[in-house]
Short mmCIF file of C-alpha atoms in Angstrom, two decimals:
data_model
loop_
_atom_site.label_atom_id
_atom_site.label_comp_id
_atom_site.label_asym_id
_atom_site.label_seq_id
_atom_site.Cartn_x
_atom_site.Cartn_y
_atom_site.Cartn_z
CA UNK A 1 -10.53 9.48 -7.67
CA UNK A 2 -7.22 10.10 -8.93
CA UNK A 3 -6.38 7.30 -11.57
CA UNK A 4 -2.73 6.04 -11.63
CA UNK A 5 -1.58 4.55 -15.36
CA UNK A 6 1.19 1.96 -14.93
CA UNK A 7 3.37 0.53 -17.43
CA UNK A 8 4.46 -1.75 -18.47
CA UNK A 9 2.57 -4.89 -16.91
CA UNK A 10 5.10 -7.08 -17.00
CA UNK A 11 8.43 -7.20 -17.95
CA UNK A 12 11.65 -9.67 -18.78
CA UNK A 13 14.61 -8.60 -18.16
CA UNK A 14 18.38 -10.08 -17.56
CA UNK A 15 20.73 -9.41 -14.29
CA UNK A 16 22.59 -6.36 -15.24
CA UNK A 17 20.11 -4.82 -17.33
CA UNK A 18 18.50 -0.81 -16.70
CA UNK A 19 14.79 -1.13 -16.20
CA UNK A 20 12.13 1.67 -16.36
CA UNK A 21 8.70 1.84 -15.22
CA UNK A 22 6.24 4.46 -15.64
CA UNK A 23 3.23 5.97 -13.72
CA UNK A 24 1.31 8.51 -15.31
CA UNK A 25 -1.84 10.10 -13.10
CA UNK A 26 -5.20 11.37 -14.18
CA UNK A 27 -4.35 15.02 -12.28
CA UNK A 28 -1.26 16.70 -11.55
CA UNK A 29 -0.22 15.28 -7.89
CA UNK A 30 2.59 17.73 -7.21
CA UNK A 31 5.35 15.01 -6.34
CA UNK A 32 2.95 13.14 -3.86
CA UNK A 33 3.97 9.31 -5.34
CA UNK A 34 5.75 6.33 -4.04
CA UNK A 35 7.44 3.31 -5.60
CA UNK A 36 6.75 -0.17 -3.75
CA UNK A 37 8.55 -3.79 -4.08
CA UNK A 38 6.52 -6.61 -3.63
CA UNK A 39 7.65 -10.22 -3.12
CA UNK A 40 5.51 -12.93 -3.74
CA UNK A 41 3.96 -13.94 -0.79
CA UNK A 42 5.28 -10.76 1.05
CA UNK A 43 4.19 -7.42 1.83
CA UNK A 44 4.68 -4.16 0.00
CA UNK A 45 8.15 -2.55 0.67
CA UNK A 46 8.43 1.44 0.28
CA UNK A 47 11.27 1.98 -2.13
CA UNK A 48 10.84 5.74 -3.14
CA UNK A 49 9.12 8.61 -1.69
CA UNK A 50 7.95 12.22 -2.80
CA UNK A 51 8.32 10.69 -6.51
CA UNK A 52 12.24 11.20 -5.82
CA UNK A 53 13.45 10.31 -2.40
CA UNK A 54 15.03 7.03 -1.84
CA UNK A 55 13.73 5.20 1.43
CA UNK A 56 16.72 4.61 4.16
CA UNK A 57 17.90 0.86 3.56
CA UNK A 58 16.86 0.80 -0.12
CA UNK A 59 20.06 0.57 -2.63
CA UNK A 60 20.86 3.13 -4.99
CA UNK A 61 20.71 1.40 -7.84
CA UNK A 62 17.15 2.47 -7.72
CA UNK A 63 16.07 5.85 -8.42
CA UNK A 64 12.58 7.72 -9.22
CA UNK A 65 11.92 11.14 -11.47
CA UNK A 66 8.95 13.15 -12.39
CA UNK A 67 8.02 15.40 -15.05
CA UNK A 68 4.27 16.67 -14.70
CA UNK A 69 1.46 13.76 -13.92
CA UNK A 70 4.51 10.96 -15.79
CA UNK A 71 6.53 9.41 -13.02
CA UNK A 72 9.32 7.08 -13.45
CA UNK A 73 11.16 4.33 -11.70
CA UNK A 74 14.49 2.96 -12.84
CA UNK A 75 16.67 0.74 -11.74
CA UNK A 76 20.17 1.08 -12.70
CA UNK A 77 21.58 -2.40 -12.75
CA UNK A 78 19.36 -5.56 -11.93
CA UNK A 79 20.32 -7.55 -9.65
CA UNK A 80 19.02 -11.23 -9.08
CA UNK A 81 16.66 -10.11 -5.69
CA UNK A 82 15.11 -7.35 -7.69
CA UNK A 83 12.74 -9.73 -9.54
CA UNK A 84 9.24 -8.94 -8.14
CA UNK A 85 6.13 -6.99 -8.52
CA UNK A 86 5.99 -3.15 -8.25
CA UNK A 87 4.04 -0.49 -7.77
CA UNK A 88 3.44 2.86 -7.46
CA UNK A 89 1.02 5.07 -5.06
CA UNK A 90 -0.73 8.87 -5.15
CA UNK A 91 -0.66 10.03 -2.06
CA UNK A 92 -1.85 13.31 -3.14
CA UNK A 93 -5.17 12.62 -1.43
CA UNK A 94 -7.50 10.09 -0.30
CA UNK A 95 -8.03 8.03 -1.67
CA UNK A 96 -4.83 6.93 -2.36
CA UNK A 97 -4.83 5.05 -5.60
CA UNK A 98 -2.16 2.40 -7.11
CA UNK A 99 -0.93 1.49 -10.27
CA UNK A 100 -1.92 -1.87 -11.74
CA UNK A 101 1.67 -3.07 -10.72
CA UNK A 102 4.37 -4.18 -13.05
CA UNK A 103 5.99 -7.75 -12.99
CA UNK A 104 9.43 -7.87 -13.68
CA UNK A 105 10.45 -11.14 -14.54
CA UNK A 106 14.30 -12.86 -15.38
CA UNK A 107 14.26 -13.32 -19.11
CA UNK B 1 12.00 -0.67 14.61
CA UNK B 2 8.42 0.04 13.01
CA UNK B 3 6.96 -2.90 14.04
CA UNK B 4 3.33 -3.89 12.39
CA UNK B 5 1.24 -7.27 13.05
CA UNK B 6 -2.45 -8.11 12.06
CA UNK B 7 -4.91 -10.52 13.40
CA UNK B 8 -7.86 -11.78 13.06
CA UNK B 9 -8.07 -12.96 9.58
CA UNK B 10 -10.43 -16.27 9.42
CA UNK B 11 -12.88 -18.10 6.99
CA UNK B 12 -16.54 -16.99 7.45
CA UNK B 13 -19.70 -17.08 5.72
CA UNK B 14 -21.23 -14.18 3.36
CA UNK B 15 -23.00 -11.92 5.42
CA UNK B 16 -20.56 -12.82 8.23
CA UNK B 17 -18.65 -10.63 10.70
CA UNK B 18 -14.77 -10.31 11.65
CA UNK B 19 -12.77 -7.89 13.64
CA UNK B 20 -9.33 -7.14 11.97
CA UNK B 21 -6.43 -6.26 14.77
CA UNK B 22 -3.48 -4.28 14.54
CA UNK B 23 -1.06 -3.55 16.77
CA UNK B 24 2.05 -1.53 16.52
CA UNK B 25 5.44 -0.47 17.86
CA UNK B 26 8.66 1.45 17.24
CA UNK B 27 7.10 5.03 16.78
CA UNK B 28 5.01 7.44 18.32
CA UNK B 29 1.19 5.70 16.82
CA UNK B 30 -0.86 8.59 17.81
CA UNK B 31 1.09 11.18 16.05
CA UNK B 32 -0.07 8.93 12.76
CA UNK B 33 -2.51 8.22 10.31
CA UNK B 34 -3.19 4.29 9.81
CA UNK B 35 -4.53 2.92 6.42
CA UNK B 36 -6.27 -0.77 6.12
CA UNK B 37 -4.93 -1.98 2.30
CA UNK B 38 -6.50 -5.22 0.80
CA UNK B 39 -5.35 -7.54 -1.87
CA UNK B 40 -7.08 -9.85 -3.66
CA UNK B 41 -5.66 -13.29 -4.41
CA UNK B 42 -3.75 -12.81 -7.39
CA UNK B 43 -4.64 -9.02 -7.69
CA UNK B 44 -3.46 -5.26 -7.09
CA UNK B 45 -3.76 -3.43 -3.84
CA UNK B 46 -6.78 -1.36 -2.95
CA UNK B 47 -6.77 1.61 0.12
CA UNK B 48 -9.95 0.27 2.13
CA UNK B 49 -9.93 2.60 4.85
CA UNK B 50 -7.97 5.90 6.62
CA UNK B 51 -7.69 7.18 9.95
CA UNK B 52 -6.43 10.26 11.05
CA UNK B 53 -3.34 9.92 14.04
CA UNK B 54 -6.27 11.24 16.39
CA UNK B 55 -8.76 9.73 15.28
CA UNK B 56 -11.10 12.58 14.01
CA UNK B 57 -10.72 11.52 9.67
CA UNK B 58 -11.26 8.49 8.59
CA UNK B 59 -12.24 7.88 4.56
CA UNK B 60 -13.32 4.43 3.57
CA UNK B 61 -13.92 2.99 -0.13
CA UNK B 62 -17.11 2.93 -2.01
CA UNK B 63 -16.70 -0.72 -1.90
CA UNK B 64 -16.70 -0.81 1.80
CA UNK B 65 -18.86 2.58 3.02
CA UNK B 66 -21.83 1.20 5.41
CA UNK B 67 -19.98 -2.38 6.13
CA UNK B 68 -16.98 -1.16 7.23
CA UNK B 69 -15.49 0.50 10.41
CA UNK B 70 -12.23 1.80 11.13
CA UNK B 71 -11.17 2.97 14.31
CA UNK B 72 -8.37 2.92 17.04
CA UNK B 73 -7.11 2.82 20.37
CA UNK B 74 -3.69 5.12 20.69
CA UNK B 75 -2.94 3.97 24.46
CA UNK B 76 -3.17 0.56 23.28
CA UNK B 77 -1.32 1.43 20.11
CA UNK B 78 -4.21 -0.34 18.31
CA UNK B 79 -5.80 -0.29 15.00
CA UNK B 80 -8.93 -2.07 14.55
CA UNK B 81 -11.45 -2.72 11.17
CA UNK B 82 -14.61 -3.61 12.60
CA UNK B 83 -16.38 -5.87 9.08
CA UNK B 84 -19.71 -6.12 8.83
CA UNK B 85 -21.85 -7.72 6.07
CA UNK B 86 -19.18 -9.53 4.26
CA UNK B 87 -19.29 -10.54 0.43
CA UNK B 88 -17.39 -12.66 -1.07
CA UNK B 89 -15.29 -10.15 -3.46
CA UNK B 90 -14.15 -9.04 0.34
CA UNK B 91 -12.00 -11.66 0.44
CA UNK B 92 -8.19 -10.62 0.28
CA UNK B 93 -5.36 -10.60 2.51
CA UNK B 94 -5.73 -7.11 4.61
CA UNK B 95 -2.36 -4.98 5.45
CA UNK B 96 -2.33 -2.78 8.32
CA UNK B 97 -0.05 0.28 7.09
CA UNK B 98 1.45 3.52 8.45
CA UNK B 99 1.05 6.41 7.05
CA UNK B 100 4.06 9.02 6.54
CA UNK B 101 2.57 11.45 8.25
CA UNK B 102 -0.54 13.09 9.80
CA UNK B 103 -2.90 12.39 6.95
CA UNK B 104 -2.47 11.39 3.55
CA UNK B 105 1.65 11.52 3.73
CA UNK B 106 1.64 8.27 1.83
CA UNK B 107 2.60 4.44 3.16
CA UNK B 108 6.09 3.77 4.33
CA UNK B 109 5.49 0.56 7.02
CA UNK B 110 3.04 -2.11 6.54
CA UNK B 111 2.23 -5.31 8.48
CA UNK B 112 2.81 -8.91 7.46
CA UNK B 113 -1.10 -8.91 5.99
CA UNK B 114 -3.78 -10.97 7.82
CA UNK B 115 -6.29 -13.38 5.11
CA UNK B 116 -9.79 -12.97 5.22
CA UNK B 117 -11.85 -15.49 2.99
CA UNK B 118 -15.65 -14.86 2.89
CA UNK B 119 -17.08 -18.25 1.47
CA UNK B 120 -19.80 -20.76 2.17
#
């Protein structure tokens, strides 16, 4: 199986701040990743698709890149509802493997 | 509207048996693969099981090959995981999620989650 690298696990941040988060893969996977939001409590929310396509409804603030098997989400300005757990997903093929998720927390 | 909502979640006992329910609206379900996603209390998420929109793929886990069955009903617009044999490291709330496309387009919908808890 295809194994997804995510990092960091957690991190604090402030409202206002840029944030990246990276997902590096085992194998090249094309651009065959997605970028969830989870609340606590709630389920996952697609964010990004195809590594760079930003899911209808989703602000632009956040935005995803690739370059080879290193994938990266960012999000531009943090705002207060952004605080949650996220992570990505090869969809490459089955299975479909995560990353560990990264918890972003207000510092 | 996607619209995605589990059932059947419940307490049972190791070795035990439960029948996880899915039913969905606001798209055409047969023209879809469906994925079953578990997460453990506290934990990641973990694919658990595929099916193809008609029904002729599924893939299942390591963790899960032998116990598990996924299948579905697309005139009922129905997703089902049939659990057989449960252990307690089964335990996890389950997510009922659409796939992007016709197989292994990625996730882009999932339920609310449904909690299964395999204890004595």
């Amino acid at each position: 199986a295809i194994q997804m690298t995510q990092s960091p696990s957690s991190l604090s941040a402030s409202v206002g701040d840029r944030v990246t988060i990276t997902c590096r893969a085992s194998q090249g996977i094309r651009n065959d990743l997605g970028w969830y939001q989870q609340k606590p409590g709630k389920a996952p929310k697609l964010l990004i698709y195809d590594a760079y396509t930003l899911q209808s409804g989703v602000p632009s603030r956040f935005s995803g890149s690739a370059s080879g098997t290193d994938f990266t989400l960012t999000i531009s300005s943090l705002q207060p509802e952004d605080f949650a757990t996220y992570y990505c997903l090869q969809d490459y093929n089955y299975p479909y493997t995560f990353g560990q998720g990264t918890k972003l927390e207000i510092k | 509207e996607v619209h995605l909502v589990e059932s059947g979640g419940a307490l049972v006992q190791p070795g035990g048996s439960l029948r996880l329910s899915c039913a969905a609206s606001g798209f055409t379900f047969s023209n879809y693969a469906m994925n079953w996603v578990r997460q453990a209390p506290g934990k990641g998420l973990e694919l658990v099981s595929a099916i193809r929109g008609s029904g002729g793929s599924t893939y299942y886990a390591d963790s899960v090959k032998g116990r598990f069955t996924i299948s579905r009903d697309n005139s009922q617009n129905a997703l089902y995981l049939q659990m057989n044999s449960l252990r307690a490291e089964d335990t996890a709330v389950y997510y009922c999620a659409k796939d992007l496309g016709s197989w292994s387009g990625g996730i882009d919908y999932w339920g609310q989650g449904t909690l299964v808890t395999v204890s004595s």
